[in-house]
Tab-separated table of C-alpha atoms and ligand atoms in Angstrom:
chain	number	residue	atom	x	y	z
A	574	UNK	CA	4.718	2.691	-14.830
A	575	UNK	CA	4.017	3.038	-11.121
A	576	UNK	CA	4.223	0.054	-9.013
A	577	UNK	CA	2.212	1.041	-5.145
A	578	UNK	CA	1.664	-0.821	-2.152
A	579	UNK	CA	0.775	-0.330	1.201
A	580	UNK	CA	0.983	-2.192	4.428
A	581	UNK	CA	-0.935	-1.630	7.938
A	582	UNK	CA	0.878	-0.479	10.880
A	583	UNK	CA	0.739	-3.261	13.515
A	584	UNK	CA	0.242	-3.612	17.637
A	585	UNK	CA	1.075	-6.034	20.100
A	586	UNK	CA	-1.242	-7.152	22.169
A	587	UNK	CA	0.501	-9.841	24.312
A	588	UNK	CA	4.183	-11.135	24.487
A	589	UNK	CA	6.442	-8.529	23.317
A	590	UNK	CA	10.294	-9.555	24.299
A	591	UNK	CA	9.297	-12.719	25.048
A	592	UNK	CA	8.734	-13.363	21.894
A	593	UNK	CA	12.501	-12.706	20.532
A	594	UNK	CA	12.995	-15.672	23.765
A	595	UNK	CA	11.360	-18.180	21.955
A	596	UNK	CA	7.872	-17.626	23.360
A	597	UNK	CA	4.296	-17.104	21.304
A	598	UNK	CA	3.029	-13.367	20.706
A	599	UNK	CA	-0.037	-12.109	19.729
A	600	UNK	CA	-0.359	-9.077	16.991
A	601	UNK	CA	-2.621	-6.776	15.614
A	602	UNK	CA	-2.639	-5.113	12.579
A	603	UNK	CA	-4.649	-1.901	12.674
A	604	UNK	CA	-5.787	0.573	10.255
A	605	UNK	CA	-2.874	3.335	9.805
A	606	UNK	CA	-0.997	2.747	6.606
A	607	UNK	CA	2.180	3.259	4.972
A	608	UNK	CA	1.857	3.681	0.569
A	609	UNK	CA	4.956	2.773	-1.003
A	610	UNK	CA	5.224	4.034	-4.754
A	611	UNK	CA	8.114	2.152	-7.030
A	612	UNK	CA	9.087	3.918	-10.602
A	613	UNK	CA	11.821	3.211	-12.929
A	614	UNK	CA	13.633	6.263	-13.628
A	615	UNK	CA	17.000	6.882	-16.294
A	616	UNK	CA	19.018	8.461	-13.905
A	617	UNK	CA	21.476	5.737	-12.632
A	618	UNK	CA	20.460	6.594	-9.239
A	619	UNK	CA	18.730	4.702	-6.628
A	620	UNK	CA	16.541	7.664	-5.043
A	621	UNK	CA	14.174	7.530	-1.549
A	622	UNK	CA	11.754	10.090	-0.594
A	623	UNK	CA	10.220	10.254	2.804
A	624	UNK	CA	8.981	12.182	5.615
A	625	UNK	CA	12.650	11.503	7.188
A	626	UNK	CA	13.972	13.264	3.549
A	627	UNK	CA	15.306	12.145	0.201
A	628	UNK	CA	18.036	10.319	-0.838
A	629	UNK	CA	19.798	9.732	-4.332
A	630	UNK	CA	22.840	7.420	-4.161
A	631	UNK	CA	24.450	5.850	-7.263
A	632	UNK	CA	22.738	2.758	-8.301
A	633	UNK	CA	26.299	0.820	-7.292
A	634	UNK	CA	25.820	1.820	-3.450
A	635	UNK	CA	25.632	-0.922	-1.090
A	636	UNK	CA	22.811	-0.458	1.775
A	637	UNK	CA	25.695	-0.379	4.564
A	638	UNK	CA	26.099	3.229	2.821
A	639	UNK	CA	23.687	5.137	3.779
A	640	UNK	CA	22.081	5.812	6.848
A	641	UNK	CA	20.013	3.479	8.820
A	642	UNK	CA	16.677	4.694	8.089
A	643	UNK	CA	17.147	4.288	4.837
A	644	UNK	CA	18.976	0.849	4.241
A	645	UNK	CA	16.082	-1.241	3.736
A	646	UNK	CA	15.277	0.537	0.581
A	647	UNK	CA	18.431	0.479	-0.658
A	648	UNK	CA	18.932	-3.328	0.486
A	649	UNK	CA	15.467	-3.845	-1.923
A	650	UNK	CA	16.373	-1.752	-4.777
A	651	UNK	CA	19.922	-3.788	-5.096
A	652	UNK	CA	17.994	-7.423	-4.518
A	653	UNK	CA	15.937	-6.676	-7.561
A	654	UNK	CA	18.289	-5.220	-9.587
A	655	UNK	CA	21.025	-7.209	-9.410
A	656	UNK	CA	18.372	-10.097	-10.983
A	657	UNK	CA	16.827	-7.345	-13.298
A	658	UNK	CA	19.538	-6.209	-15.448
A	659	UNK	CA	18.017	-3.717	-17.499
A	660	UNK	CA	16.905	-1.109	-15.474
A	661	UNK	CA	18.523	2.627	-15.457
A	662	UNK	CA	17.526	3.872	-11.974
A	663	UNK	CA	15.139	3.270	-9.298
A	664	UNK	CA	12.465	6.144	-7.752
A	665	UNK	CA	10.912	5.154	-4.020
A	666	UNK	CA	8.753	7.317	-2.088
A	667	UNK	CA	7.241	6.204	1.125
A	668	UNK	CA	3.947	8.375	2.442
A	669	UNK	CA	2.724	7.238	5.617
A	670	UNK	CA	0.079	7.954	8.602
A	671	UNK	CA	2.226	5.923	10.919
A	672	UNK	CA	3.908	7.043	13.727
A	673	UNK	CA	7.074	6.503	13.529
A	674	UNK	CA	9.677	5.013	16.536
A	675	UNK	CA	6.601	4.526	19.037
A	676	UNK	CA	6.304	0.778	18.291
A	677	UNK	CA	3.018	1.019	15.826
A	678	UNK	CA	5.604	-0.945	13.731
A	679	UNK	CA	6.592	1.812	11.212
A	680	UNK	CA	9.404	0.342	9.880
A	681	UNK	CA	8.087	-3.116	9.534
A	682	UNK	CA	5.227	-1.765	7.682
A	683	UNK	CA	7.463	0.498	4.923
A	684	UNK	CA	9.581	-3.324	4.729
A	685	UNK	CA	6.822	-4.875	3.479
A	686	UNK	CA	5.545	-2.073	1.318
A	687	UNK	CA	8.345	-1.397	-0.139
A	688	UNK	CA	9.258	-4.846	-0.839
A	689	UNK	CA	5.915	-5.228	-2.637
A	690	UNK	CA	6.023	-1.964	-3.995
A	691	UNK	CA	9.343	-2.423	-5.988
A	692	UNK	CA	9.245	-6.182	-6.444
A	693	UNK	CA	5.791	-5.450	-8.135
A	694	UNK	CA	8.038	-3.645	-11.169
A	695	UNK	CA	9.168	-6.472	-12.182
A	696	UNK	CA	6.993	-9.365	-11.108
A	697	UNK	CA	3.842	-11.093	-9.104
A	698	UNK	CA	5.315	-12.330	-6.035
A	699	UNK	CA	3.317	-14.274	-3.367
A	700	UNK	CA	2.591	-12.888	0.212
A	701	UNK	CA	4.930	-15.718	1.803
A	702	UNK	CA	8.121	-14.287	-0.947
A	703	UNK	CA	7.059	-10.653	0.103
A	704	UNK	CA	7.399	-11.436	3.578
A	705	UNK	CA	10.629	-13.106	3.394
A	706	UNK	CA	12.110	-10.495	1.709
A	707	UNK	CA	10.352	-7.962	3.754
A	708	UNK	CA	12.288	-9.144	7.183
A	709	UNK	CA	15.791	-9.590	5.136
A	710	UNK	CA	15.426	-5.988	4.561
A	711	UNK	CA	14.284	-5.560	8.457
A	712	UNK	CA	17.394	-7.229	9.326
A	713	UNK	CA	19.402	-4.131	7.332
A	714	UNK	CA	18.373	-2.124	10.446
A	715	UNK	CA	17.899	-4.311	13.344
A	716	UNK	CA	19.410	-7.869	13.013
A	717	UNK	CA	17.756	-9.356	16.043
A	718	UNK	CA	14.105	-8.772	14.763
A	719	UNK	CA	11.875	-11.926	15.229
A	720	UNK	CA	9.827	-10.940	12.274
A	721	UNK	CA	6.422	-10.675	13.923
A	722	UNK	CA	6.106	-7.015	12.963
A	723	UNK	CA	6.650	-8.089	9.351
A	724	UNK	CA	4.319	-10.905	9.347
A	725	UNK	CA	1.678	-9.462	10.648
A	726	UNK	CA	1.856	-6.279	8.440
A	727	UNK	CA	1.314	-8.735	5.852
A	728	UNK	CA	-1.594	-10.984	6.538
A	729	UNK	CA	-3.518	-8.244	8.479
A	730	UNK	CA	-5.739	-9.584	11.222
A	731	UNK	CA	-4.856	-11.018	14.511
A	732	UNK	CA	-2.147	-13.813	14.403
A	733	UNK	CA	-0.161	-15.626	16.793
A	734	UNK	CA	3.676	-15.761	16.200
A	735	UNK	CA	6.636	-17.324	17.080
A	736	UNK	CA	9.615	-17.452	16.093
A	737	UNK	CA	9.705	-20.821	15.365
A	738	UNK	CA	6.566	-21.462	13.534
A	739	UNK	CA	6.135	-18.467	11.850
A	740	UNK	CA	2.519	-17.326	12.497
A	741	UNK	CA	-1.241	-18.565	12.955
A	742	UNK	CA	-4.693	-16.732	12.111
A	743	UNK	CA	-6.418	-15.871	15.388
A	744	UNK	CA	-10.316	-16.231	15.546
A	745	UNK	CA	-12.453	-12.707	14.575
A	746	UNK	CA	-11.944	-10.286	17.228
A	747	UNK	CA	-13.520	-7.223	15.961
A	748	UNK	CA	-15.095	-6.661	18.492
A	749	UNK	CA	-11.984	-4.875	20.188
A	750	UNK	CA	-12.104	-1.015	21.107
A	751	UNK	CA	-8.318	-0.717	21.289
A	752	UNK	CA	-7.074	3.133	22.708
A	753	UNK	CA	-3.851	3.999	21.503
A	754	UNK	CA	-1.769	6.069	23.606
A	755	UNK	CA	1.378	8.125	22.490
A	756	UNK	CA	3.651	9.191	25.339
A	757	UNK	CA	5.413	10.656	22.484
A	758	UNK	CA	8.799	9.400	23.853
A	759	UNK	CA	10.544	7.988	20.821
A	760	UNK	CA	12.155	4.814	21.376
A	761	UNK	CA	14.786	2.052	20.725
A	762	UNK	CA	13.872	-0.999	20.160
A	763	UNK	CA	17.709	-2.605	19.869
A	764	UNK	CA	18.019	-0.824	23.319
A	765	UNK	CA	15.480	-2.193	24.754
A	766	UNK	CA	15.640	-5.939	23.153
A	767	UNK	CA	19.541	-5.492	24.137
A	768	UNK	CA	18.885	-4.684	28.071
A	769	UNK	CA	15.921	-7.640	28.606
A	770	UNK	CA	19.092	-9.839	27.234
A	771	UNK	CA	20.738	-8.102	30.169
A	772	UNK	CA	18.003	-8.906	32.405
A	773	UNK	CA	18.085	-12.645	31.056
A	774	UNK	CA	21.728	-13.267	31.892
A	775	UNK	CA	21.636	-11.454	35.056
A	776	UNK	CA	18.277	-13.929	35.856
A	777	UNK	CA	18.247	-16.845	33.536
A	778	UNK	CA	16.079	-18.725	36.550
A	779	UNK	CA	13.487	-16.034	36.938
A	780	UNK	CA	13.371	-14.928	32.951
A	781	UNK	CA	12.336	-18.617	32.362
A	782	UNK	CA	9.323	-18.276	34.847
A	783	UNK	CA	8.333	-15.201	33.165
A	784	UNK	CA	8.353	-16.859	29.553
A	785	UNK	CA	6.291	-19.847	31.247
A	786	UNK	CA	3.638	-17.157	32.653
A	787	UNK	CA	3.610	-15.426	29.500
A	788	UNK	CA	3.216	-18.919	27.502
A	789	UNK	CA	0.722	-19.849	30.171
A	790	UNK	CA	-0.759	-16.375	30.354
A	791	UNK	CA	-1.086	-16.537	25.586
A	792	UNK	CA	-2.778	-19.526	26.351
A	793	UNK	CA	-5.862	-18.318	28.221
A	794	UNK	CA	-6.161	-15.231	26.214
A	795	UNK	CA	-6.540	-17.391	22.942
A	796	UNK	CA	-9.359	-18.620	24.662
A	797	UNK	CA	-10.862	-15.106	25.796
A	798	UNK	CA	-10.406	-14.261	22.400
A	799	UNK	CA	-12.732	-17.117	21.123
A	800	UNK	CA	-15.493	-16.218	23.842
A	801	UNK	CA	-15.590	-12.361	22.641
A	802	UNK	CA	-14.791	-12.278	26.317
A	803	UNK	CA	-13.920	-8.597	27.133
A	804	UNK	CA	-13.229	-8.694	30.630
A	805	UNK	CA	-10.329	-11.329	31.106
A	806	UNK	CA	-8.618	-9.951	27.850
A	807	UNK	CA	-8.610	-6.671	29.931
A	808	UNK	CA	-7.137	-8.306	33.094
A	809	UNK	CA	-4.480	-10.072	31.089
A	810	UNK	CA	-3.418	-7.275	29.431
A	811	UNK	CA	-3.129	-5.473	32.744
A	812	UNK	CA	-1.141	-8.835	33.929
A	813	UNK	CA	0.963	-9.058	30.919
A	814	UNK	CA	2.065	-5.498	32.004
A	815	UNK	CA	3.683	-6.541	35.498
A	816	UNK	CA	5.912	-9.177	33.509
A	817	UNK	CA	6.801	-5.980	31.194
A	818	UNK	CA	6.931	-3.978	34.071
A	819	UNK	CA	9.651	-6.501	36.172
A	820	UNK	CA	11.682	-6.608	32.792
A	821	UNK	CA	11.935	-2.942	33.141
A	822	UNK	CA	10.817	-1.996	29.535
A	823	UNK	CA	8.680	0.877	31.714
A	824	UNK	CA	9.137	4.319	32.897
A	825	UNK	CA	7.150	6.532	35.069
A	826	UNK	CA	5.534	8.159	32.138
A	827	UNK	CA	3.987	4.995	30.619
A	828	UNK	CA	2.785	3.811	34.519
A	829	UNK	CA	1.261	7.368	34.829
A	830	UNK	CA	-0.441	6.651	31.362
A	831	UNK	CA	-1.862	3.591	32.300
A	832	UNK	CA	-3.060	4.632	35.652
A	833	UNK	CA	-4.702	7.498	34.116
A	834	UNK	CA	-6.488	5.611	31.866
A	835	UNK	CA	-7.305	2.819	34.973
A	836	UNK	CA	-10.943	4.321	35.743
A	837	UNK	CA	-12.019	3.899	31.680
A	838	UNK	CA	-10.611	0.542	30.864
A	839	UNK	CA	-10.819	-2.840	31.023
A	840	UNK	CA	-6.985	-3.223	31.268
A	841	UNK	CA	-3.630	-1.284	29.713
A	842	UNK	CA	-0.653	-2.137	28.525
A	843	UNK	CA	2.951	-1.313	26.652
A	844	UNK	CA	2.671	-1.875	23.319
A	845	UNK	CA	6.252	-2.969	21.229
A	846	UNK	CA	9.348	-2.692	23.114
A	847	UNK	CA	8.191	-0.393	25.669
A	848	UNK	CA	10.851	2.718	27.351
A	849	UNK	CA	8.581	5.314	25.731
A	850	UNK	CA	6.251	4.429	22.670
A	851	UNK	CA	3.002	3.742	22.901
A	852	UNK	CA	-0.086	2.528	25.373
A	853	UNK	CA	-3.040	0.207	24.499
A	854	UNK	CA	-5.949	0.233	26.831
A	855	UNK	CA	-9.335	-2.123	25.924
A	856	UNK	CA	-11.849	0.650	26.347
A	857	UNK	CA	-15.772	1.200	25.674
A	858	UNK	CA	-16.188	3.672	22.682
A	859	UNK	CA	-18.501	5.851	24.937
A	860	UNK	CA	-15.481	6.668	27.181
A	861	UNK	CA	-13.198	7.804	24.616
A	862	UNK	CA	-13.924	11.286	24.980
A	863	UNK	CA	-12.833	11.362	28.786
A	864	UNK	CA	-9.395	10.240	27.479
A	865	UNK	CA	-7.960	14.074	26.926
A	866	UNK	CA	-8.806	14.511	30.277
A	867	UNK	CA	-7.187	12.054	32.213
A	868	UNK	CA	-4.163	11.986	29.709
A	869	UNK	CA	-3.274	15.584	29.480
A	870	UNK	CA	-2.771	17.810	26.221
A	871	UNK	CA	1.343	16.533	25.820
A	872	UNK	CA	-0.140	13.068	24.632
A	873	UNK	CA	-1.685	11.767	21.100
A	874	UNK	CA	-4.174	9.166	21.117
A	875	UNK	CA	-6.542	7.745	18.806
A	876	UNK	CA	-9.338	4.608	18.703
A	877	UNK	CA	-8.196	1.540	16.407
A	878	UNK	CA	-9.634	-1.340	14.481
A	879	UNK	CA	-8.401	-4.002	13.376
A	880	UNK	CA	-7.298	-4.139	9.516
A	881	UNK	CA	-7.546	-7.598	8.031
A	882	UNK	CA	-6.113	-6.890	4.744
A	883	UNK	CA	-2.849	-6.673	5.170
A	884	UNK	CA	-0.446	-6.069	2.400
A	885	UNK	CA	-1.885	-4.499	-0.915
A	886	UNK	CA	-1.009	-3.728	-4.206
A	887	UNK	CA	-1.619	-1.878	-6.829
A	888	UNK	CA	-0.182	-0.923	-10.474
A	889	UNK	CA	-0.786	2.758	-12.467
A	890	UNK	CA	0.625	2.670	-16.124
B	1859	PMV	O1	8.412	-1.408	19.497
B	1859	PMV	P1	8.521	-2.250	18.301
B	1859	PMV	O2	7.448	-2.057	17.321
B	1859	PMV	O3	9.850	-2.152	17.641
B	1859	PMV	O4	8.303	-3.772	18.789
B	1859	PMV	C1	9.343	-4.619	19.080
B	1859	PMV	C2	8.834	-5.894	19.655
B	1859	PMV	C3	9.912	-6.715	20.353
B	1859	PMV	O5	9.270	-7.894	20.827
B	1859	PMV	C4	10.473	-5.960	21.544
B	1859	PMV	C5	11.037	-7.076	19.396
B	1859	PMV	C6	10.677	-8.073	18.311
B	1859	PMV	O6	11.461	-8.154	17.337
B	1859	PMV	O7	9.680	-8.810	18.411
């Protein structure tokens, strides 16, 4: 039996790095995926296939192990057998149209895959279990994660988060042309989380303006987003990107990105924890082929709706 899931990869729209401060974000899950495939095998072996290569460890290892990339996996596999007894050996393989380390929420998105992938083996579990165990296998990699990635890889959508109160459904917003830029700079997202800390002892006074402009700045976009209204998401997504920008989560390459992309869109922004990654800009569909243009040939970039499905499964005998 074959056990296969899949998860969307995720943006964020508004609030990243605030958000690990205790302030609201808003997400978007969007329609790349990641298909995680679970089989039992007889070999005694706990084995990972993915684009970053295979593993095969004994089924004994503990996740601290092996390397990073593939803890998570290894972290699940042990969870579910340690309260499965009976099983020989463990097969994963991970196939995925994500990009990966350019904040699109790649890992997040194999966590909750694989989570439902494997747990799906042995039994039904709800989306609220899946997620749980989806950020304790998160954690395997980055400790400090608030879990937004993960939760909104599950329910699809929009959703507000924080860290506090988990996450709420936003209202229909599918009317959003989002352009996704890659400036193809792979990046760290423990680096970056670790120097806005910096920033934030260096400035408690002025960090705790900037969460109360972001907070303040959430707060009108939830509206925008209720009134379809295109314009003043735009300008708060440009405005959102001076509090990224005075955080320093930006480089020249991602300003030169979004000033490029100034005379097509409503507004542009970082998207995830910014020092390379990715770009979103709200733009009309009929400019999208001007984009190679103004961006140059060294970037990727590619139009993206929203996904509202979230986390699926699926079971082949
Ligand atoms: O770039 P990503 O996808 O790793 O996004 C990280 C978002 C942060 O707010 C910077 C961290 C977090 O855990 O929310």
């Amino acid at each position: 039996m074959k056990s296969i899931a899949s998860a969307p990869a995720k943006i964020i729209l508004f609030g990243e790095h605030f958000v690990v401060h205790g302030t609201k974000a808003i997400l978007a899950a969007i329609d790349k995926r990641v298909t995680v495939t679970s089989a039992f095998t007889d070999n005694k072996t706990i084995k990972v296939n993915s684009q970053l290569g295979t593993i095969e460890v004994p089924m004994s290892s503990s996740h601290e192990e092996v390397e990073s990339e593939f803890r998570p996996f290894v972290y699940l596999a042990n969870e579910m057998i340690t309260s499965n007894q009976n099983v020989n050996g463990l097969e994963i393989t991970i196939n995925s149209d994500i990009p990966i380390g350019v904040g699109l929420g790649s890992s997040s998105a194999c966590c909750v895959a694989a989570t439902a992938s494997i747990s799906g083996l042995f039994k039904e579990v709800s989306s609220e279990e899946n997620l749980k165990m989806s950020i304790k296998a998160e954690k395997t990699i980055f400790p400090d994660t608030s879990g937004a990635d993960c939760t909104v890889c599950t329910y699809g959508g929009i959703i507000e988060y924080d860290k506090i109160n988990g996450s709420k459904k936003n209202t229909d917003a599918s009317n959003l042309n989002l352009l996704i830029t890659n400036s193809m700079i792979p990046h760290s997202t423990k680096r970056s989380v670790e120097k806005v800390s910096k920033f934030k002892e260096d400035d408690e006074e002025r960090f705790s303006q900037l969460c109360a402009l972001e907070t303040k700045l959430i707060d009108e976009v939830n509206i925008a987003l209720k009134n379809k209204d295109l314009i003043t998401l735009g300008l708060k997504m440009s405005e959102n990107q001076k509090y990224l920008e005075e955080i320093q989560v930006s480089n020249d390459t991602l300003r030169g990105m979004i000033g490029s992309l100034k005379e097509i869109s409503l507004g542009a922004k970082i998207t995830g924890a910014g020092d390379g990654g990715c770009v979103i800009a709200l733009v009309k569909d009929e400019n999208l082929d001007k984009v190679p243009a103004l961006l140059g040939k060294d970037k990727e970039y590619f139009s993206a709706k929203i996904d509202t499905n979230g986390v699926e499964w699926e079971k082949e005998k």
